[in-house]
Amino acid sequence: MLSFTRGSRSPAAVTGVVAALVAVITLLTAAFTLPADARGNDPAPGPTQPVYSYARAIRQSVWVDTGLSADRKDGKPVRVAADIIRPREPAAAGRRVPVIMDASPYYSCCGRGNENQVKTYDGHGNPVRFPLFYDNYFVPRGYAVVLVDLAGTNRSDGCTDVGGPSDVQSAKAVIDWLNGRARGYSARSGGHPVSATDWADGSVGMIGKSWDGTIANGVAATGVEGLKTIVPISAISSWYDYYFAQGAALYDGGPDQLAGSVESTSAHAHCAAEQQRLRDGAPRNGDWTQAWQQRDYVAAASKVRASVFVVHGLEDLNVRTQNVGPWWDALAAHHVERKIWLSQTGHVDPFDYRRAVWVNTLHQWFDHYLMGVDNGIERASMADVERSPDHWTTDPVWPAPGTASTRISPVASGTPGIGTLALPPALSGAAGTESYTDDPSRSETDWAAAAGQPTPDKVSFLTGTLTRPLRFSGSGTVTLTATASTTSAHLSAVLVDLGPATIRDYEGSGEGIKTLTTRSCWGESGPGDSACFLDTAADTESVGFTVFSRGWADLGHGGAGLHGGPLTPGKPYTITLRLAASDHIVPAGHRLALIVAGTDKGLIVPPDTRPALRLDLAGCFAQLPLVGGPAAWTAATGQGAGQGAGQVAEPAAAPVLRSAPQRSSAA
């Protein structure tokens, strides 16, 4: 978004030989192998095969009525452009095919994928390049691929409303059209009516990264008939949680600025009123408004009929994992079929960090949910988690089996600014108070680097050296009782693994990947649309600590309803910060730190004052998602309930310093 791939494969010569062999095999087997759509409605016995010609595929553009009215005096309806590529052979035989859809605002302004591909057209306006590999790989296997321009972008009418009704309806209307419930036309101005029911079987799978995946979430939350699965990658589930963390602003700009960055030239001319509505509905004070409610898909999770395959980077500091936990938990509560991949990367597509496994898994996923192939993907492990660069583990469910929310108390020690962590109840009189002063020039990187030393800008609570590993899986919270010296205050709470590790460099320019000069091919190429993409590899660094979960809040937004107000200096307030979803193992020999501070530089916007804060530790505690619960804590720390109070923290190992990340909401 909002953005502001594994090692190289074969050399070009070998790739050419392999491609030729594949072509020969395809020709020999095409007459004898029928893909799922040719076998009737029975579940197919094996994976779909590339038996259809990509070169001869039908390419067309259709403009679909959204049912919305343009913000113009002429009152013309809003039509969105859908560029379609589908195999010719099933159409010629009267057979229908399922659709893979990616609805995006980025097809002309910013591009998709690691190479920033945009749509291209020939001199007659017919689509030539379909960004990413979906068309190259899946069309020969009997799928249609439909790329939709959200309202107000590229060749669509209307205005972008950043995850609101117009954005969601842009994609939903195309699903309705594919199922015969909406009207489509051959031209933006009208042309002749076009139907999809003669070639589309009505089954749709939506996919996309960032804003694209966000729209998949939003459309699924409408419960639209025909949407069978979604694959949201680094996607938003609540736009409020993208822009704010419990009242604390995460970005300087608002959704109106984001809309302006993607809208087409024609949209700029008539969308000023919509942008003003975005500004009015999303005030910079962090209050929960009707506009945010419209853009909260978690609240409508009960309507989701589609299966959901969530993919996200645990160190994504653009669309942060605050957007994973609530959505996943809501889907689980409503028994939605689901799967999850969690990588060590930032805002990165899995095609660029686990390419071969990703393509194979996605192929199985779409085959099952769109073609009816009984391949067992829905019974396979639910969760894949990257533990270190390119090393993955699996779990049958997520959060991991045996995870229990475990209450941990911060306790003062004999050193101001440095405390310990213990199972409650803490020893009598040991809770105490701690104080710090907000310093907007300091970040979580600075805090973690000095976790074991007193500094005026933060308070650290640490375990001793762990004798067994501690695994965190899921979402947690930190409850703080704080008194501020001024009328405004922001709070940060971060969990840190103190110990050496080799991780993906998520703060680097590639957010955990580096782009190579070689290419690998995934599907068939055509004139103007290559199936060959630059390879990538893990971009790693050695560190002395890892921040693995974060939470932020404005202290004035601690009440019900997320409506804030000025603080009364000297008055204590209690607020519960939501920690971002995570899955991390703190190894034996490392220590765990909970750090509480003010402004997290580069990740939240400072308050309008610089407060001193006092924590009443008797009113502070964390609820952490520990695999094994309290027993695992005791085994790893040697503490029983109430032990650990009064211990002096060990000095922190000298870490490898990293600069604080600077993120923006630009595409």
PDB file of N, CA and C in Angstrom, residues 5 9 17 72 91 113 193 207 249 268 332 382 403 440 445 466 468 529 585 608 622 637 639 642-643:
ATOM      1  N   THR A   5      12.002 -13.799  -5.394  1.00  0.00           N
ATOM      2  CA  THR A   5      11.804 -13.457  -4.876  1.00  0.00           C
ATOM      3  C   THR A   5      12.443 -14.577  -4.195  1.00  0.00           C
ATOM      4  N   ARG A   9      16.504 -19.829 -10.152  1.00  0.00           N
ATOM      5  CA  ARG A   9      16.230 -21.172 -10.660  1.00  0.00           C
ATOM      6  C   ARG A   9      17.197 -21.460 -11.808  1.00  0.00           C
ATOM      7  N   VAL A  17      14.998 -25.042 -22.786  1.00  0.00           N
ATOM      8  CA  VAL A  17      14.837 -26.476 -23.058  1.00  0.00           C
ATOM      9  C   VAL A  17      13.639 -27.033 -22.318  1.00  0.00           C
ATOM     10  N   ARG A  72     -21.769  13.494 -10.244  1.00  0.00           N
ATOM     11  CA  ARG A  72     -21.769  14.448 -11.337  1.00  0.00           C
ATOM     12  C   ARG A  72     -23.169  15.003 -11.534  1.00  0.00           C
ATOM     13  N   ALA A  91     -14.758 -22.268 -24.021  1.00  0.00           N
ATOM     14  CA  ALA A  91     -15.809 -21.413 -24.580  1.00  0.00           C
ATOM     15  C   ALA A  91     -16.324 -21.987 -25.890  1.00  0.00           C
ATOM     16  N   GLY A 113       3.169  -6.139  -7.836  1.00  0.00           N
ATOM     17  CA  GLY A 113       4.279  -7.069  -7.753  1.00  0.00           C
ATOM     18  C   GLY A 113       5.618  -6.388  -7.582  1.00  0.00           C
ATOM     19  N   PRO A 193     -24.762  -4.715 -24.648  1.00  0.00           N
ATOM     20  CA  PRO A 193     -24.734  -5.543 -23.434  1.00  0.00           C
ATOM     21  C   PRO A 193     -23.842  -6.774 -23.618  1.00  0.00           C
ATOM     22  N   ILE A 207      -8.172 -12.589  -4.890  1.00  0.00           N
ATOM     23  CA  ILE A 207      -6.812 -12.595  -4.371  1.00  0.00           C
ATOM     24  C   ILE A 207      -6.238 -11.196  -4.522  1.00  0.00           C
ATOM     25  N   ALA A 249      -2.439   8.138  16.047  1.00  0.00           N
ATOM     26  CA  ALA A 249      -2.291   8.115  14.594  1.00  0.00           C
ATOM     27  C   ALA A 249      -1.034   7.362  14.188  1.00  0.00           C
ATOM     28  N   HIS A 268      -9.951  12.883 -10.885  1.00  0.00           N
ATOM     29  CA  HIS A 268      -9.509  14.090 -10.180  1.00  0.00           C
ATOM     30  C   HIS A 268     -10.444  15.263 -10.457  1.00  0.00           C
ATOM     31  N   ALA A 332     -12.715 -17.426  12.941  1.00  0.00           N
ATOM     32  CA  ALA A 332     -12.755 -18.657  13.722  1.00  0.00           C
ATOM     33  C   ALA A 332     -14.056 -18.773  14.501  1.00  0.00           C
ATOM     34  N   MET A 382      -3.055 -26.059   9.070  1.00  0.00           N
ATOM     35  CA  MET A 382      -3.698 -24.756   8.933  1.00  0.00           C
ATOM     36  C   MET A 382      -2.669 -23.635   8.822  1.00  0.00           C
ATOM     37  N   THR A 403      -2.197 -23.162  23.202  1.00  0.00           N
ATOM     38  CA  THR A 403      -2.026 -21.743  23.530  1.00  0.00           C
ATOM     39  C   THR A 403      -3.059 -21.317  24.563  1.00  0.00           C
ATOM     40  N   PRO A 440       9.826  11.722  21.552  1.00  0.00           N
ATOM     41  CA  PRO A 440       9.455  11.343  20.182  1.00  0.00           C
ATOM     42  C   PRO A 440      10.633  11.063  19.260  1.00  0.00           C
ATOM     43  N   THR A 445      13.456   0.419  18.396  1.00  0.00           N
ATOM     44  CA  THR A 445      14.817  -0.060  18.201  1.00  0.00           C
ATOM     45  C   THR A 445      15.753   0.492  19.272  1.00  0.00           C
ATOM     46  N   LEU A 466      16.205 -17.563  29.951  1.00  0.00           N
ATOM     47  CA  LEU A 466      15.269 -18.675  29.873  1.00  0.00           C
ATOM     48  C   LEU A 466      16.021 -20.001  29.801  1.00  0.00           C
ATOM     49  N   ARG A 468      14.217 -22.784  29.023  1.00  0.00           N
ATOM     50  CA  ARG A 468      13.474 -23.485  27.974  1.00  0.00           C
ATOM     51  C   ARG A 468      12.866 -22.438  27.049  1.00  0.00           C
ATOM     52  N   ASP A 529       3.244  -9.994 -22.547  1.00  0.00           N
ATOM     53  CA  ASP A 529       2.908 -10.493 -21.202  1.00  0.00           C
ATOM     54  C   ASP A 529       3.770 -11.710 -20.898  1.00  0.00           C
ATOM     55  N   ILE A 585       9.108 -17.658  18.844  1.00  0.00           N
ATOM     56  CA  ILE A 585       9.720 -18.475  19.889  1.00  0.00           C
ATOM     57  C   ILE A 585      10.922 -17.729  20.451  1.00  0.00           C
ATOM     58  N   ASP A 608       0.400  16.049  20.978  1.00  0.00           N
ATOM     59  CA  ASP A 608       0.709  17.480  20.867  1.00  0.00           C
ATOM     60  C   ASP A 608       1.397  18.031  22.112  1.00  0.00           C
ATOM     61  N   ALA A 622      -0.012  -7.935  31.668  1.00  0.00           N
ATOM     62  CA  ALA A 622      -0.095  -8.383  30.280  1.00  0.00           C
ATOM     63  C   ALA A 622      -0.843  -9.698  30.213  1.00  0.00           C
ATOM     64  N   THR A 637      11.168 -19.966  32.990  1.00  0.00           N
ATOM     65  CA  THR A 637      11.744 -18.910  33.846  1.00  0.00           C
ATOM     66  C   THR A 637      12.153 -19.413  35.217  1.00  0.00           C
ATOM     67  N   GLN A 639      10.039 -19.615  37.574  1.00  0.00           N
ATOM     68  CA  GLN A 639       9.172 -18.895  38.503  1.00  0.00           C
ATOM     69  C   GLN A 639       7.843 -19.618  38.677  1.00  0.00           C
ATOM     70  N   GLY A 642       3.866 -15.535  41.690  1.00  0.00           N
ATOM     71  CA  GLY A 642       4.328 -14.565  42.664  1.00  0.00           C
ATOM     72  C   GLY A 642       5.828 -14.486  42.795  1.00  0.00           C
ATOM     73  N   GLN A 643       6.581 -15.372  42.169  1.00  0.00           N
ATOM     74  CA  GLN A 643       8.030 -15.316  42.265  1.00  0.00           C
ATOM     75  C   GLN A 643       8.587 -14.338  41.231  1.00  0.00           C
TER      76      GLN A 643
END
